[in-house]
Coordinates of C-alpha atoms in Angstrom, one line a residue:
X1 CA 0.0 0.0 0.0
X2 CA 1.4 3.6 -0.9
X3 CA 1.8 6.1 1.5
X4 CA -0.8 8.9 1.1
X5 CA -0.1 12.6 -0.1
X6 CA -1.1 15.4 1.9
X7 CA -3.4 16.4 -1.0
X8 CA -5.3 12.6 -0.6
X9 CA -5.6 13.2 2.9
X10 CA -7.2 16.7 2.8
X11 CA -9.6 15.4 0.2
X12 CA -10.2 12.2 2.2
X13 CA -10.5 14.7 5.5
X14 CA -13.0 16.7 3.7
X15 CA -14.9 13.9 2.0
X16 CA -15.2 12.6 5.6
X17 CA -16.7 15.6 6.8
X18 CA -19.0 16.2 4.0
X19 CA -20.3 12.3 4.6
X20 CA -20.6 13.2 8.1
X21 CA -22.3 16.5 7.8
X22 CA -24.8 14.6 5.5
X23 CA -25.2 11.8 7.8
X24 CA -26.3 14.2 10.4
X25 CA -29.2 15.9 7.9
X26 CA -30.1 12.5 7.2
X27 CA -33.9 11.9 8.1
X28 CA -37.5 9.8 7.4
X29 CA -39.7 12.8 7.7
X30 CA -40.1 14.6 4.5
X31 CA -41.4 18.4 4.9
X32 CA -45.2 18.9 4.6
X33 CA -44.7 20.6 1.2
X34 CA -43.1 17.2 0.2
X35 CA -45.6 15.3 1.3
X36 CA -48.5 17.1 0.3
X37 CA -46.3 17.3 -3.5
X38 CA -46.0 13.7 -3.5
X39 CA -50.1 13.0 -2.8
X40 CA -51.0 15.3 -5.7
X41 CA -48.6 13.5 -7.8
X42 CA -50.5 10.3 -6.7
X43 CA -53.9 11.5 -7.4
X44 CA -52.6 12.3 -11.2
X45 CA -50.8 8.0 -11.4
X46 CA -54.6 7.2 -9.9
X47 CA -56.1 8.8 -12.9
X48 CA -54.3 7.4 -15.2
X49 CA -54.9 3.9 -14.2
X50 CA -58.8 4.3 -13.0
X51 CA -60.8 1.6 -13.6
X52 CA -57.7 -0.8 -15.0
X53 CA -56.9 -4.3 -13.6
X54 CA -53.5 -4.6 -11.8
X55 CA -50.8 -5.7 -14.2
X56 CA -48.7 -8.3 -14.0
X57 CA -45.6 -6.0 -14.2
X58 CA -45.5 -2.0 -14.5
X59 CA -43.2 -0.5 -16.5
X60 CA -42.4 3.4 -15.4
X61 CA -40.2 5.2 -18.4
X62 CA -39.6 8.9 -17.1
X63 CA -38.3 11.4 -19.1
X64 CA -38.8 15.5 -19.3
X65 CA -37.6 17.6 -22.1
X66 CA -34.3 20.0 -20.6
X67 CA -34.9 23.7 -20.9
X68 CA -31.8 24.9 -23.3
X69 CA -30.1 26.4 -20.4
X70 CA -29.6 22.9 -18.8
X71 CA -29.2 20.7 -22.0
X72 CA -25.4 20.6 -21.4
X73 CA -23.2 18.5 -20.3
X74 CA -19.4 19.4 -19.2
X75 CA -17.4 17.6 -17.0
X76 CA -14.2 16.7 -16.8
X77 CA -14.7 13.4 -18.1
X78 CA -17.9 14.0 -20.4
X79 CA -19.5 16.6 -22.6
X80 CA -22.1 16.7 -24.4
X81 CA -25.6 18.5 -25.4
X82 CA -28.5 16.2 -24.7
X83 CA -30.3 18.9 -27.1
X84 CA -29.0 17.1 -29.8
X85 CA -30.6 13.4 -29.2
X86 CA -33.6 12.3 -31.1
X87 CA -35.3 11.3 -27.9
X88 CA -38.6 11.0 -29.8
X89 CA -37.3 7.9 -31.6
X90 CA -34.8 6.8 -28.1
X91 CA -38.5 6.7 -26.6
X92 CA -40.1 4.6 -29.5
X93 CA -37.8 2.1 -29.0
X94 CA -37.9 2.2 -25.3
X95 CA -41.3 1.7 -25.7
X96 CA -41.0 -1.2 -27.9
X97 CA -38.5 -3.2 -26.4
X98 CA -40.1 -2.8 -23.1
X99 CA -43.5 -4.5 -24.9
X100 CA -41.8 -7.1 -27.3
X101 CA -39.7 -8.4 -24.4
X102 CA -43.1 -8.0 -21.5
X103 CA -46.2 -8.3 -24.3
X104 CA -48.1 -8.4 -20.7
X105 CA -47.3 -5.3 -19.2
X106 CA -48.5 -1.9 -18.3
X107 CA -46.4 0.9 -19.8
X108 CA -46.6 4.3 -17.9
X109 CA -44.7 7.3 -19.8
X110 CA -44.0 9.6 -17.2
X111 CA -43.2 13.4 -18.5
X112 CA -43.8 17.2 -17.9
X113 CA -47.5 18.9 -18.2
X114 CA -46.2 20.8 -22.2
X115 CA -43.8 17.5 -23.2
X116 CA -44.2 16.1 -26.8
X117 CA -46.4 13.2 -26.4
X118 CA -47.7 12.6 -30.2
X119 CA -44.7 10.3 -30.6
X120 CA -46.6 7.8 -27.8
X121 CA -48.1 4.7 -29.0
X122 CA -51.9 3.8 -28.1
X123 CA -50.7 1.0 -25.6
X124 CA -48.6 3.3 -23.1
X125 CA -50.5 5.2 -20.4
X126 CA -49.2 9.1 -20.3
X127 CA -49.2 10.4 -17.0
X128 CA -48.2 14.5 -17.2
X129 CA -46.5 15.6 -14.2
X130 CA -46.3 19.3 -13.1
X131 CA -42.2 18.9 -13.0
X132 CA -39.5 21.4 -12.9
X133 CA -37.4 20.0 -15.6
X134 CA -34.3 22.1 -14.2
X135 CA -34.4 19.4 -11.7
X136 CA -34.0 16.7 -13.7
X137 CA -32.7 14.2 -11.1
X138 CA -35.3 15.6 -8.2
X139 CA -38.0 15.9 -9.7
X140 CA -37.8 12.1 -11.0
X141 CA -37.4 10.8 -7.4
X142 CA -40.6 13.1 -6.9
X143 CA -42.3 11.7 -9.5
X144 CA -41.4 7.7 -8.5
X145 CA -42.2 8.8 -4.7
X146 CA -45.6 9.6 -6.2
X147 CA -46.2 6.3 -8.2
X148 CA -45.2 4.6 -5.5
X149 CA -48.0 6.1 -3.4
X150 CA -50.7 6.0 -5.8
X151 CA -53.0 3.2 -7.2
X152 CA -51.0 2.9 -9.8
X153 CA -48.1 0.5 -7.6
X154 CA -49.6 -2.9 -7.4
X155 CA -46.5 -5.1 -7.8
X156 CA -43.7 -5.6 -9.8
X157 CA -42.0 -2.2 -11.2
X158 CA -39.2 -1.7 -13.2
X159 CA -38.3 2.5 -13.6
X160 CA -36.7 2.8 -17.3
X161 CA -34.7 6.4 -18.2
X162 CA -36.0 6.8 -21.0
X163 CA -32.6 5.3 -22.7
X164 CA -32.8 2.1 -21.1
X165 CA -33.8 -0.7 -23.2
X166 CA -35.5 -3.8 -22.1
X167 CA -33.6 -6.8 -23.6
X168 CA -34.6 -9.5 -21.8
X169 CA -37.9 -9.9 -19.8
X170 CA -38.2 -7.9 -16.5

């Protein structure tokens, strides 16, 4: 084992701290504004599956179009502009792997209140969100927090980005 530099160990001293500073925020009790966000959200996955057996799996593709001001991507190690993806035709075939491989399933196509949804075939279940699409990562754990509390969770989920194929059954 090497002998650590005095640059390791202040990152490894502050990475401590940070954990430790995070630990100590860590809670189960989300803020009433949370909670009452998350029941709405419910009420909107209840909608969209009134009146509809369970199914045998549930298949929860999320995806929100990025305002321009947070379409890129530059980090050290990646850039890119996610403006520039086709995600109309990623989704397609999101869609359809997710069928051909679960022919049984129910397909929800989560995505913001003004998002593109011609694109959607007749089979999948669009369920509009009021999301803040600034907030990509957030709002999505918003957004499953509310599935999760709705009528809409009966069993077996799989949560697809909505660039993750299916290719093999769930």
């Amino acid at each position: 084992m090497t002998e650590q530099t005095a640059a390791e160990k202040t990152h490894l001293g502050d990475m401590e701290a940070f954990v430790a500073h995070a630990a100590a925020l860590a809670t189960t009790d989300l803020a009433p504004k949370t909670e009452a966000r998350i029941a709405a959200l419910a009420q909107a996955f209840d909608v969209a599956v009134a009146g509809l057996p369970p199914a045998p799996l549930t298949v929860v593709i999320y995806h929100v179009k990025l305002p321009d001001a947070h379409r890129l991507i530059d980090y050290v190690d990646i850039q890119a502009d996610q403006g520039r993806i086709d995600y109309t035709g990623v989704l397609q075939h999101t869609f359809a792997m997710a069928r051909g491989f679960n022919p049984d399933c129910r397909i929800l196509y989560v995505t913001g209140e003004a998002d593109d949804t011609a694109f959607v075939p007749a089979d999948v279940i669009v369920v509009r969100l009021p999301l803040f699409p600034g907030w990509l990562m957030y709002e999505r754990v918003v957004a499953v927090n509310g599935y999760l509390a709705s009528a809409a969770f009966t069993g077996h989920t799989a949560f697809l980005d909505s660039d993750a194929f299916a290719n093999a059954p769930l």
